[in-house]
Short mmCIF file of N, CA, C and O in Angstrom, two decimals:
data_model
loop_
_atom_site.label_atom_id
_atom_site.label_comp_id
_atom_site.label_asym_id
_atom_site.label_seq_id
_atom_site.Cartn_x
_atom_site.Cartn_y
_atom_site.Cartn_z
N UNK A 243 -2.40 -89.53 88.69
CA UNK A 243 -1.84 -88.20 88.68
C UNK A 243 -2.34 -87.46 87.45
O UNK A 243 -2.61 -88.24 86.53
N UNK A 244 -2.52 -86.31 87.20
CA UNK A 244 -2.95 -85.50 86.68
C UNK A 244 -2.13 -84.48 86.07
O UNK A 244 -2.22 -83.34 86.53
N UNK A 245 -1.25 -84.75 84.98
CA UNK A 245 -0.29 -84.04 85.19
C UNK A 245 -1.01 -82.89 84.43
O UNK A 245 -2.18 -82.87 84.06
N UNK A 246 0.00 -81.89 84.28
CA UNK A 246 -0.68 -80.59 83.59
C UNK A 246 -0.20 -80.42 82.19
O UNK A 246 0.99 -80.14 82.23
N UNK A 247 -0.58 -80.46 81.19
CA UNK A 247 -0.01 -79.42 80.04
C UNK A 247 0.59 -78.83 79.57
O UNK A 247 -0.12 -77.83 79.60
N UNK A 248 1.47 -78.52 79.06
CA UNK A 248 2.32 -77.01 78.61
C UNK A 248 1.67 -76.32 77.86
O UNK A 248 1.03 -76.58 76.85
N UNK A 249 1.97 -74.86 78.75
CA UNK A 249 0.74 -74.24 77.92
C UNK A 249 1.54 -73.84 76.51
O UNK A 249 2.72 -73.67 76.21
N UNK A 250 0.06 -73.76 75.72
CA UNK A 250 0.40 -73.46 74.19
C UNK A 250 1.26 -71.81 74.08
O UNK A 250 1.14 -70.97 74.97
N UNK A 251 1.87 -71.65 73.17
CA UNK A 251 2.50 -70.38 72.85
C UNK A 251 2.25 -69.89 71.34
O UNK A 251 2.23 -70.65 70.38
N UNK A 252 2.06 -68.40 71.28
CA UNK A 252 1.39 -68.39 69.79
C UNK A 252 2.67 -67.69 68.86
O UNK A 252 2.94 -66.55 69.25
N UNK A 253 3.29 -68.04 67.99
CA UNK A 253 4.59 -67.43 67.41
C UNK A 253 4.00 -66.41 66.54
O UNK A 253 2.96 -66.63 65.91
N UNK A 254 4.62 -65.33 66.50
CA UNK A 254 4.27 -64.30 65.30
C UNK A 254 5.18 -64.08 64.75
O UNK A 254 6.26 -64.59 65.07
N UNK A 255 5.03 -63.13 63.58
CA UNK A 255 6.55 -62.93 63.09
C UNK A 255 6.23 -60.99 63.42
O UNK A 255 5.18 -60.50 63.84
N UNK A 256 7.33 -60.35 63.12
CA UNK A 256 6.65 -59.02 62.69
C UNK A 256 6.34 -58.22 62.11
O UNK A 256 5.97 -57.05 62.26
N UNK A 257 6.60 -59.31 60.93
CA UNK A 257 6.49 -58.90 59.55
C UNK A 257 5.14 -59.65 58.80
O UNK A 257 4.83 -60.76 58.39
N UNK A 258 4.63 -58.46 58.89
CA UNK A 258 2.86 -58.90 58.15
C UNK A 258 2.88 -59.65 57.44
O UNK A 258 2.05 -60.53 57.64
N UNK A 259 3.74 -59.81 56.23
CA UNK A 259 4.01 -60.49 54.90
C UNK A 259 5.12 -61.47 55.07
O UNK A 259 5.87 -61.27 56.02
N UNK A 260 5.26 -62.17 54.54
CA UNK A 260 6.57 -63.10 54.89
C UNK A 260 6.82 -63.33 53.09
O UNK A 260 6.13 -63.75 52.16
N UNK A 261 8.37 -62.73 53.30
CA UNK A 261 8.67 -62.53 52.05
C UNK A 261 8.40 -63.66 50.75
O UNK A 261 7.78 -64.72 50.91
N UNK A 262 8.94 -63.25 49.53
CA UNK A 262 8.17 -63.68 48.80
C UNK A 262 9.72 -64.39 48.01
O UNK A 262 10.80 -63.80 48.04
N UNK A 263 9.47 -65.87 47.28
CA UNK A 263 10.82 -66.69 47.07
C UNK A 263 10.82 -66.06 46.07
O UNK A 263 9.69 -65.78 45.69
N UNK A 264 11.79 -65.64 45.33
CA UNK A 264 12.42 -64.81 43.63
C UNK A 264 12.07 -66.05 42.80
O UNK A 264 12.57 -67.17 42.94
N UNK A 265 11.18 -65.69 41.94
CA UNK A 265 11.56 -66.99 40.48
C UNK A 265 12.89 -66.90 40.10
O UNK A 265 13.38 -65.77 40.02
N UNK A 266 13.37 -67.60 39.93
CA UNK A 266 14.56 -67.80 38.71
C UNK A 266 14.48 -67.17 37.74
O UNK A 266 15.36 -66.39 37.36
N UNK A 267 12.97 -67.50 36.92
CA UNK A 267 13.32 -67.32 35.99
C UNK A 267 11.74 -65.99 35.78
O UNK A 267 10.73 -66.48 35.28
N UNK A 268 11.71 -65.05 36.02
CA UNK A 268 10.60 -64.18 35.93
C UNK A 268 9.52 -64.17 34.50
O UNK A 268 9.70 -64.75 33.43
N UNK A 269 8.40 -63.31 34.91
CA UNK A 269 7.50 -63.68 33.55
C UNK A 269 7.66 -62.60 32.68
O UNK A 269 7.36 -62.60 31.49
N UNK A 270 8.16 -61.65 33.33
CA UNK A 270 8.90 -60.79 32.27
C UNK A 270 9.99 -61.62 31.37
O UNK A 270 10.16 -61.70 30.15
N UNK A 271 10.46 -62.02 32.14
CA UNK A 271 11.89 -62.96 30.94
C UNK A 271 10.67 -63.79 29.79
O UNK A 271 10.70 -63.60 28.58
N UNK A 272 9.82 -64.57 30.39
CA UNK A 272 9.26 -65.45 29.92
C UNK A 272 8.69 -64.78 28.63
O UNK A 272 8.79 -65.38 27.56
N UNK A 273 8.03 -63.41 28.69
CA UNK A 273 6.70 -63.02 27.75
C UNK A 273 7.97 -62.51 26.70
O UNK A 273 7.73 -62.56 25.50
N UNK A 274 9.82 -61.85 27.32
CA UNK A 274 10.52 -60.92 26.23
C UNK A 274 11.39 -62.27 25.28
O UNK A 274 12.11 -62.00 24.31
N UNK A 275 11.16 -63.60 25.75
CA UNK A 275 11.96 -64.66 25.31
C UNK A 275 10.83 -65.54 24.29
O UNK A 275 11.07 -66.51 23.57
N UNK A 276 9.38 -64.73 24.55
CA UNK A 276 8.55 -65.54 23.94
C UNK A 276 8.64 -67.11 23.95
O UNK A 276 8.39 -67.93 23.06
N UNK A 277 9.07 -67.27 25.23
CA UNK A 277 8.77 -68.73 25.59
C UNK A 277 7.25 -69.41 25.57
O UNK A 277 6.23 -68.79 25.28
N UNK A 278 7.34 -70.67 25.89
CA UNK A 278 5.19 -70.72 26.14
C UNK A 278 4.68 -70.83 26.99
O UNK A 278 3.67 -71.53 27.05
N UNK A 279 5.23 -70.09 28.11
CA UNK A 279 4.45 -69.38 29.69
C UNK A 279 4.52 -67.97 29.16
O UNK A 279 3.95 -67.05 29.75
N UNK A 280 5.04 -67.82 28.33
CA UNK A 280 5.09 -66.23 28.05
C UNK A 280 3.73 -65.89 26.92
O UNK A 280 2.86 -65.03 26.88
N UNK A 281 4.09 -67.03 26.10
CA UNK A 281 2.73 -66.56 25.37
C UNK A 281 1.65 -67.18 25.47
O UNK A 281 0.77 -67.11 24.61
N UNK A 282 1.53 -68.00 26.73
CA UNK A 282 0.31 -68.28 27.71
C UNK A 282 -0.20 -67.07 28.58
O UNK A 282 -1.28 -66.97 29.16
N UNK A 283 0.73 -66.27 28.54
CA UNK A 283 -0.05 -64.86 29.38
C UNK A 283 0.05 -63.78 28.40
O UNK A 283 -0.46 -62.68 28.60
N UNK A 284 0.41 -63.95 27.80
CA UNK A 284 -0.02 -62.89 26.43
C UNK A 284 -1.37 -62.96 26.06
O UNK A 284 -2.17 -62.03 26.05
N UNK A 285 -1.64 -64.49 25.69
CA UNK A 285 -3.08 -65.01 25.28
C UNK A 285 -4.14 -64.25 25.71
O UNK A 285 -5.12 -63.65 25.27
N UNK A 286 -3.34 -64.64 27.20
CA UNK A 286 -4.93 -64.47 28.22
C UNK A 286 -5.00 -63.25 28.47
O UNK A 286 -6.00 -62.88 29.10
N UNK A 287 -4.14 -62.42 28.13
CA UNK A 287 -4.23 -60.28 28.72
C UNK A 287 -5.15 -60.34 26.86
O UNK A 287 -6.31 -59.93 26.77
N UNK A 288 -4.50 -60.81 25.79
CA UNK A 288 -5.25 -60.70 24.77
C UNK A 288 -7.25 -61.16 24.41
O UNK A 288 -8.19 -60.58 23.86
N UNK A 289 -7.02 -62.78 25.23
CA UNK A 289 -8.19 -62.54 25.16
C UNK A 289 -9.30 -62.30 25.53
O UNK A 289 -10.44 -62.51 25.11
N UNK A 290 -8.50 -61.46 27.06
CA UNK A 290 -9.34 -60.46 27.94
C UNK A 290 -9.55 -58.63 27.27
O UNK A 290 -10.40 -57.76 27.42
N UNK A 291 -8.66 -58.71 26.73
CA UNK A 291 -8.78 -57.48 25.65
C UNK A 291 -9.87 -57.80 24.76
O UNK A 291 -10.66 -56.86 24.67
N UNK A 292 -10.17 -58.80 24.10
CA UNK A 292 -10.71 -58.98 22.94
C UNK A 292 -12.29 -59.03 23.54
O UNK A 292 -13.22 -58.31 23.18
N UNK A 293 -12.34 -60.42 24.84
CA UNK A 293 -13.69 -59.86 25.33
C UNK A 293 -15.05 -58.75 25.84
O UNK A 293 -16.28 -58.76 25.83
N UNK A 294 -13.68 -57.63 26.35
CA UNK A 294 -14.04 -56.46 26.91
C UNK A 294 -14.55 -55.24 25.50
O UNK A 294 -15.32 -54.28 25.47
N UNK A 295 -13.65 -55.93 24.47
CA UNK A 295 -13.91 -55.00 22.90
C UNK A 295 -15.10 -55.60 22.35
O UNK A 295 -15.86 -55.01 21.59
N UNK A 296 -15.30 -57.18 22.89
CA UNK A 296 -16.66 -56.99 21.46
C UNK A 296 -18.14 -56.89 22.52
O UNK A 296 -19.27 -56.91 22.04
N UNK A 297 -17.87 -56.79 23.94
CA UNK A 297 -18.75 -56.43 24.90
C UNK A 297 -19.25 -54.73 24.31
O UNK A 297 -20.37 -54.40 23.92
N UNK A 298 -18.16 -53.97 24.38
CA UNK A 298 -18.19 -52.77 23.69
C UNK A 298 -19.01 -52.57 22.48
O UNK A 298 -20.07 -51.94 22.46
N UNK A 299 -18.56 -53.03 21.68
CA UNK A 299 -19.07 -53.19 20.52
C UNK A 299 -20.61 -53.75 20.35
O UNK A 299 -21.55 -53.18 19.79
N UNK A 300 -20.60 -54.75 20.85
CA UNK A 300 -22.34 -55.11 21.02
C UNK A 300 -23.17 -53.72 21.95
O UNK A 300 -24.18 -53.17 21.50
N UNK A 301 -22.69 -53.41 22.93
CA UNK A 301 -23.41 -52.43 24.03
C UNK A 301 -23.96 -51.17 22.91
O UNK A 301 -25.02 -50.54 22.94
N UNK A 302 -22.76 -51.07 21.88
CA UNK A 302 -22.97 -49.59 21.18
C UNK A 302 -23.56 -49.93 19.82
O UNK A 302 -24.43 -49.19 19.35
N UNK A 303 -23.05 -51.29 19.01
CA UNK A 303 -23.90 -51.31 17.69
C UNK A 303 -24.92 -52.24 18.25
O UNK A 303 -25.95 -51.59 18.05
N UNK A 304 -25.03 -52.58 18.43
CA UNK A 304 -26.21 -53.55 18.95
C UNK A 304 -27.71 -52.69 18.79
O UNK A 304 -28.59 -52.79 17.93
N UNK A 305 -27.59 -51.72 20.14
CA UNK A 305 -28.48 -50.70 20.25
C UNK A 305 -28.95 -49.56 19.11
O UNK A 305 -30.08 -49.10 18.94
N UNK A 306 -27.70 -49.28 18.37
CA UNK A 306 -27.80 -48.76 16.94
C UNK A 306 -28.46 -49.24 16.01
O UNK A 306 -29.43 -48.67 15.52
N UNK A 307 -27.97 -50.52 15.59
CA UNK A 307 -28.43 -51.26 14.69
C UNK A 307 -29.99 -51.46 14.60
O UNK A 307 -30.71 -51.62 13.61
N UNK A 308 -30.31 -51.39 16.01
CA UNK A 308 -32.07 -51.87 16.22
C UNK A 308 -32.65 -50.72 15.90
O UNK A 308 -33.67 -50.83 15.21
N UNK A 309 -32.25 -49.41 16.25
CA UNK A 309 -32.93 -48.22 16.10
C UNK A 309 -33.73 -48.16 14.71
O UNK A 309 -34.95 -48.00 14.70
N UNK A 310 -32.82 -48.33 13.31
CA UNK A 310 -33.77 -48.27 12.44
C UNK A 310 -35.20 -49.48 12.51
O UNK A 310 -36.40 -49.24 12.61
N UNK A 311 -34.58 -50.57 12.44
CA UNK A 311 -35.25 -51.58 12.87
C UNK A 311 -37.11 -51.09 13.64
O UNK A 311 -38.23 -51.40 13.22
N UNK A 312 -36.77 -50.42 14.63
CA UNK A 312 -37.75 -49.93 15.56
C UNK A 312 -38.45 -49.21 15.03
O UNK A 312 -39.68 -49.31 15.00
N UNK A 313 -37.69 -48.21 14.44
CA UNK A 313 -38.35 -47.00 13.65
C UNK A 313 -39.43 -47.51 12.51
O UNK A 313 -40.45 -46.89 12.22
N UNK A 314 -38.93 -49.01 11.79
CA UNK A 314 -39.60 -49.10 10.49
C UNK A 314 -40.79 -50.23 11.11
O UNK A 314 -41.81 -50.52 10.47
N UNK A 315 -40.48 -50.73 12.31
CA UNK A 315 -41.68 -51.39 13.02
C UNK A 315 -42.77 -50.97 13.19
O UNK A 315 -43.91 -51.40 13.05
N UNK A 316 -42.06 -49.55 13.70
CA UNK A 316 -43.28 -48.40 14.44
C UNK A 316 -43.59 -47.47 13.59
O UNK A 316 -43.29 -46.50 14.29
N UNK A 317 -44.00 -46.99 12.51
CA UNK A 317 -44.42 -46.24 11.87
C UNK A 317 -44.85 -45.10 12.40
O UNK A 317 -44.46 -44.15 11.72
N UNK A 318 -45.49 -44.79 13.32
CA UNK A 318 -46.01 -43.71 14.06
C UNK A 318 -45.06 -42.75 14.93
O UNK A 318 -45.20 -41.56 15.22
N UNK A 319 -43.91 -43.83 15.27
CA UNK A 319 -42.85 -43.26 15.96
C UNK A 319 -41.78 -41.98 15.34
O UNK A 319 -40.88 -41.29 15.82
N UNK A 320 -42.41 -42.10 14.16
CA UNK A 320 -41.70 -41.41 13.07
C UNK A 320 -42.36 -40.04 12.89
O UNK A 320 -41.77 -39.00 12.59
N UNK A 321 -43.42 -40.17 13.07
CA UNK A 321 -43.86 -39.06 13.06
C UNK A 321 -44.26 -38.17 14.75
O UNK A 321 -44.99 -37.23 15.06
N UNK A 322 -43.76 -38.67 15.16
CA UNK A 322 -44.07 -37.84 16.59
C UNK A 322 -43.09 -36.82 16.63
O UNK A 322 -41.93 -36.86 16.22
N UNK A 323 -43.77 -35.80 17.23
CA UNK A 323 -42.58 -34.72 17.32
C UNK A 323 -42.42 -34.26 18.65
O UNK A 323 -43.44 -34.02 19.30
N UNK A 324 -41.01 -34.04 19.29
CA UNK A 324 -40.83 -33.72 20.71
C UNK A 324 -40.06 -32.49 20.68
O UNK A 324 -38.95 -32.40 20.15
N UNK A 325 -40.83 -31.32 21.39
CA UNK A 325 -40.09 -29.77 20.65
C UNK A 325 -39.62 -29.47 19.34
O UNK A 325 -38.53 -28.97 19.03
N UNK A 326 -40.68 -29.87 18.52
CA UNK A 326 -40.50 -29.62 17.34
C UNK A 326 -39.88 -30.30 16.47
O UNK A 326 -40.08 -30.15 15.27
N UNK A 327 -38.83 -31.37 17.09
CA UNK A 327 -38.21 -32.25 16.06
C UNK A 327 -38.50 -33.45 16.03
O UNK A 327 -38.54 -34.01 17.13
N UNK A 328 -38.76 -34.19 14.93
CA UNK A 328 -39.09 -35.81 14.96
C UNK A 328 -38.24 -36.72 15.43
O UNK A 328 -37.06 -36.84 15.13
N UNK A 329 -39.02 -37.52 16.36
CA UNK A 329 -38.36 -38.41 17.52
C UNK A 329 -36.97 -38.94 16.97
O UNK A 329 -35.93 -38.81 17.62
N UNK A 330 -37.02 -39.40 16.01
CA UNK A 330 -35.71 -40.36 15.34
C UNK A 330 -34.86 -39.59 15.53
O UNK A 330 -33.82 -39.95 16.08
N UNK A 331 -35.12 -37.94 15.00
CA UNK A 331 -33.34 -36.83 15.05
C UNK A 331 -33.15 -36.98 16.72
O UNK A 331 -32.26 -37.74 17.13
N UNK A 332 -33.83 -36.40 17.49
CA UNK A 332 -33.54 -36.16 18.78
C UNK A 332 -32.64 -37.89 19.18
O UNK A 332 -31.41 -37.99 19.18
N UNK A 333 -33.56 -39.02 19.46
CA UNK A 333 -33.25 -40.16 19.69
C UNK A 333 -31.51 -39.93 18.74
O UNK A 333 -30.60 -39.62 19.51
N UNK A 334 -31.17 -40.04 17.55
CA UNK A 334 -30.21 -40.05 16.76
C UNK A 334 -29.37 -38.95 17.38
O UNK A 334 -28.20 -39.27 17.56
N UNK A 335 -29.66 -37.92 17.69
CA UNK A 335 -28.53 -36.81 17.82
C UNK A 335 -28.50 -36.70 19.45
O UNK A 335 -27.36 -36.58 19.88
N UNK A 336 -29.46 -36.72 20.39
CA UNK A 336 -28.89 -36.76 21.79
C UNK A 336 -28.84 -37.66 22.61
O UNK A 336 -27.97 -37.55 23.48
N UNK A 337 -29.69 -38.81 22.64
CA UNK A 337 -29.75 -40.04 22.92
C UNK A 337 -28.12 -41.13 23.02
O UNK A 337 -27.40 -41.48 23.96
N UNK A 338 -28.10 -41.30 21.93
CA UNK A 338 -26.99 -41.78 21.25
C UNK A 338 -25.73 -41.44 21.78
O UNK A 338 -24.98 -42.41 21.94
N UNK A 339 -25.27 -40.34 22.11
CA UNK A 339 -23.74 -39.67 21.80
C UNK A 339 -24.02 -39.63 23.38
O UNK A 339 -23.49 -40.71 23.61
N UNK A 340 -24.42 -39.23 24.51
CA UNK A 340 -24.36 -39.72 25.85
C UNK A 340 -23.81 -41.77 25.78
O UNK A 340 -22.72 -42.32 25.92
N UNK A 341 -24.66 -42.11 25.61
CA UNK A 341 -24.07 -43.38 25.95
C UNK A 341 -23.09 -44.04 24.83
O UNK A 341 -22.60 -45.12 25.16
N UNK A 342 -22.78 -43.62 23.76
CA UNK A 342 -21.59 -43.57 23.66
C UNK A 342 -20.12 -43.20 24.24
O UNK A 342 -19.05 -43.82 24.17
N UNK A 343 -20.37 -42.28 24.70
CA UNK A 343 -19.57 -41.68 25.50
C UNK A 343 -19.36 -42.57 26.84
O UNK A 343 -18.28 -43.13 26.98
N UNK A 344 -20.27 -42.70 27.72
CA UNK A 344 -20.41 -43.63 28.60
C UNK A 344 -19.79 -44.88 28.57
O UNK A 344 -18.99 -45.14 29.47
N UNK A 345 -20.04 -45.75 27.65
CA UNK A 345 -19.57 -47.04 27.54
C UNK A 345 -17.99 -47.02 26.58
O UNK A 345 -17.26 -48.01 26.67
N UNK A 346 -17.61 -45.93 25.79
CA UNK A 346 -16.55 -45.43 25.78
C UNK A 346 -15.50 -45.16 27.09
O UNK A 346 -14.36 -45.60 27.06
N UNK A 347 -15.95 -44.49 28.08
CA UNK A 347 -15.68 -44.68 29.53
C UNK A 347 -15.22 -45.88 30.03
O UNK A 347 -14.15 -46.42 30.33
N UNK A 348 -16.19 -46.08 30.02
CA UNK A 348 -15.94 -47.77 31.05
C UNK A 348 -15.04 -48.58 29.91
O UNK A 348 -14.45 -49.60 30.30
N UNK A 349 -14.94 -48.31 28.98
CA UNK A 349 -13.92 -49.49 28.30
C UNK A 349 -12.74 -48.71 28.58
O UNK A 349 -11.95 -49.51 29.10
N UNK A 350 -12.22 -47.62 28.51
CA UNK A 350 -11.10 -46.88 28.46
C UNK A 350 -10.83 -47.54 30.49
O UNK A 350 -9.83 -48.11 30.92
N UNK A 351 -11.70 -47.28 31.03
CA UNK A 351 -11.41 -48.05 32.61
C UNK A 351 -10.99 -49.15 32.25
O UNK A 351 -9.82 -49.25 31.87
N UNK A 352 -11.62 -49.99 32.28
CA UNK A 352 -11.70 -51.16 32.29
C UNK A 352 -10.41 -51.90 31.63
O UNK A 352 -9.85 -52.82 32.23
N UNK A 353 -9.99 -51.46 30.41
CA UNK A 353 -8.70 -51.67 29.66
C UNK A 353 -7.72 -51.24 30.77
O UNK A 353 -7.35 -52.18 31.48
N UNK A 354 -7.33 -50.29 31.01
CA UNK A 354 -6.17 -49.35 32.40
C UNK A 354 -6.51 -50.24 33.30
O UNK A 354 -5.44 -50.81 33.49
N UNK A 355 -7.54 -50.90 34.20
CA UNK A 355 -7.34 -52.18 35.35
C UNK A 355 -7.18 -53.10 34.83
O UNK A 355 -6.41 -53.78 35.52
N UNK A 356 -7.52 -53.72 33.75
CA UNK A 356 -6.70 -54.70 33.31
C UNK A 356 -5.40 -55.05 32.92
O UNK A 356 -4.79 -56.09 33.17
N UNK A 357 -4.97 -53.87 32.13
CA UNK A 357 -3.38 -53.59 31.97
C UNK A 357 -2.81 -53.80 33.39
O UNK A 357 -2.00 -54.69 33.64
N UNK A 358 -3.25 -52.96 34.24
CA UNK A 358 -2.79 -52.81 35.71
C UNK A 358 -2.72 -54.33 36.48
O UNK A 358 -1.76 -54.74 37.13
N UNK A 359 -3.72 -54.88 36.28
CA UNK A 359 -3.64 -55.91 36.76
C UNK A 359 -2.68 -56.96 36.29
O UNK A 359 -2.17 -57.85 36.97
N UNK A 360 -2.51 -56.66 34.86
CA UNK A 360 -1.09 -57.95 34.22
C UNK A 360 -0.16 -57.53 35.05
O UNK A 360 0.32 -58.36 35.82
N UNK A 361 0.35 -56.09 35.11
CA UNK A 361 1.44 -55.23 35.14
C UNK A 361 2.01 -55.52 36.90
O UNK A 361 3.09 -55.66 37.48
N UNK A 362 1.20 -55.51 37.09
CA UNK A 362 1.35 -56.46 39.13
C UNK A 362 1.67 -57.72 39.12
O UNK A 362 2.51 -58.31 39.80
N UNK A 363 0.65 -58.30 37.94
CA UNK A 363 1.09 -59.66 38.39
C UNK A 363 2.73 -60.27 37.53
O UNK A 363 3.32 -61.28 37.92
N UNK A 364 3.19 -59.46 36.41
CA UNK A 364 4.32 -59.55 36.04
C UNK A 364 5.17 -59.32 36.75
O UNK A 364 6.06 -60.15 36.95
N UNK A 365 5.12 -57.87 37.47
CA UNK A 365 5.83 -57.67 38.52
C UNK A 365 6.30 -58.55 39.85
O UNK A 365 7.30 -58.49 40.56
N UNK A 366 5.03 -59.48 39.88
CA UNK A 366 5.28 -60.02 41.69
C UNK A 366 5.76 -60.86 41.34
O UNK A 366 5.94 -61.46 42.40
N UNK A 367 6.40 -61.81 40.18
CA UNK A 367 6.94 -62.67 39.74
C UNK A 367 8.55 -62.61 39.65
O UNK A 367 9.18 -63.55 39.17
#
């Protein structure tokens, strides 16, 4: 005999998300009690701060720093003139202050999604 199967049935719920269990004890409590889950995520928002600052910092002195460097390599570079002014002012005065600005940008981002991102994950806790 051959019997047949029951056919399979697929359960859903109707709720997209299926709620979420409450900590006891939240990481807000944790970081304002300065416990050491609390200042295990302090650390790490800190030394994601700290990475993103000396990324900064290299992007903008880095590139600075070499400029003279270049200039005293190249001797000739010094004397070229582009509309009248010698390469170094132009390079120094318009060059410069664009991508400063720029990478000023992206750190001012970049800090606000990161904040954002602790600030969720403190929250969903």
């Amino acid at each position: 005999m051959n019997a047949e199967r029951p056919r399979r049935v697929v359960v859903t719920s109707p709720w997209t998300r299926a709620g979420r269990r409450s900590r006891s004890y939240p990481i807000v409590r944790e970081i304002d009690e300065q416990s050491e889950v609390g200042a295990l995520y302090m650390r790490s928002l800190m030394r994601t701060q700290l990475r993103l600052g000396l990324l900064v910092v290299l992007l903008v002195c880095g590139p600075l720093a070499a400029l003279p460097v270049l200039f005293t390599l190249l001797p000739p570079a010094k004397t070229v003139l582009v509309l009248g002014l010698p390469l170094p002012w132009l390079v120094l005065g318009f060059a410069v202050y664009p991508v400063v600005v720029l990478v000023g940008c992206y750190y001012v981002w970049r800090v606000e999604r990161t904040e954002r991102e602790f600030a969720d994950l403190v929250e969903q806790s």
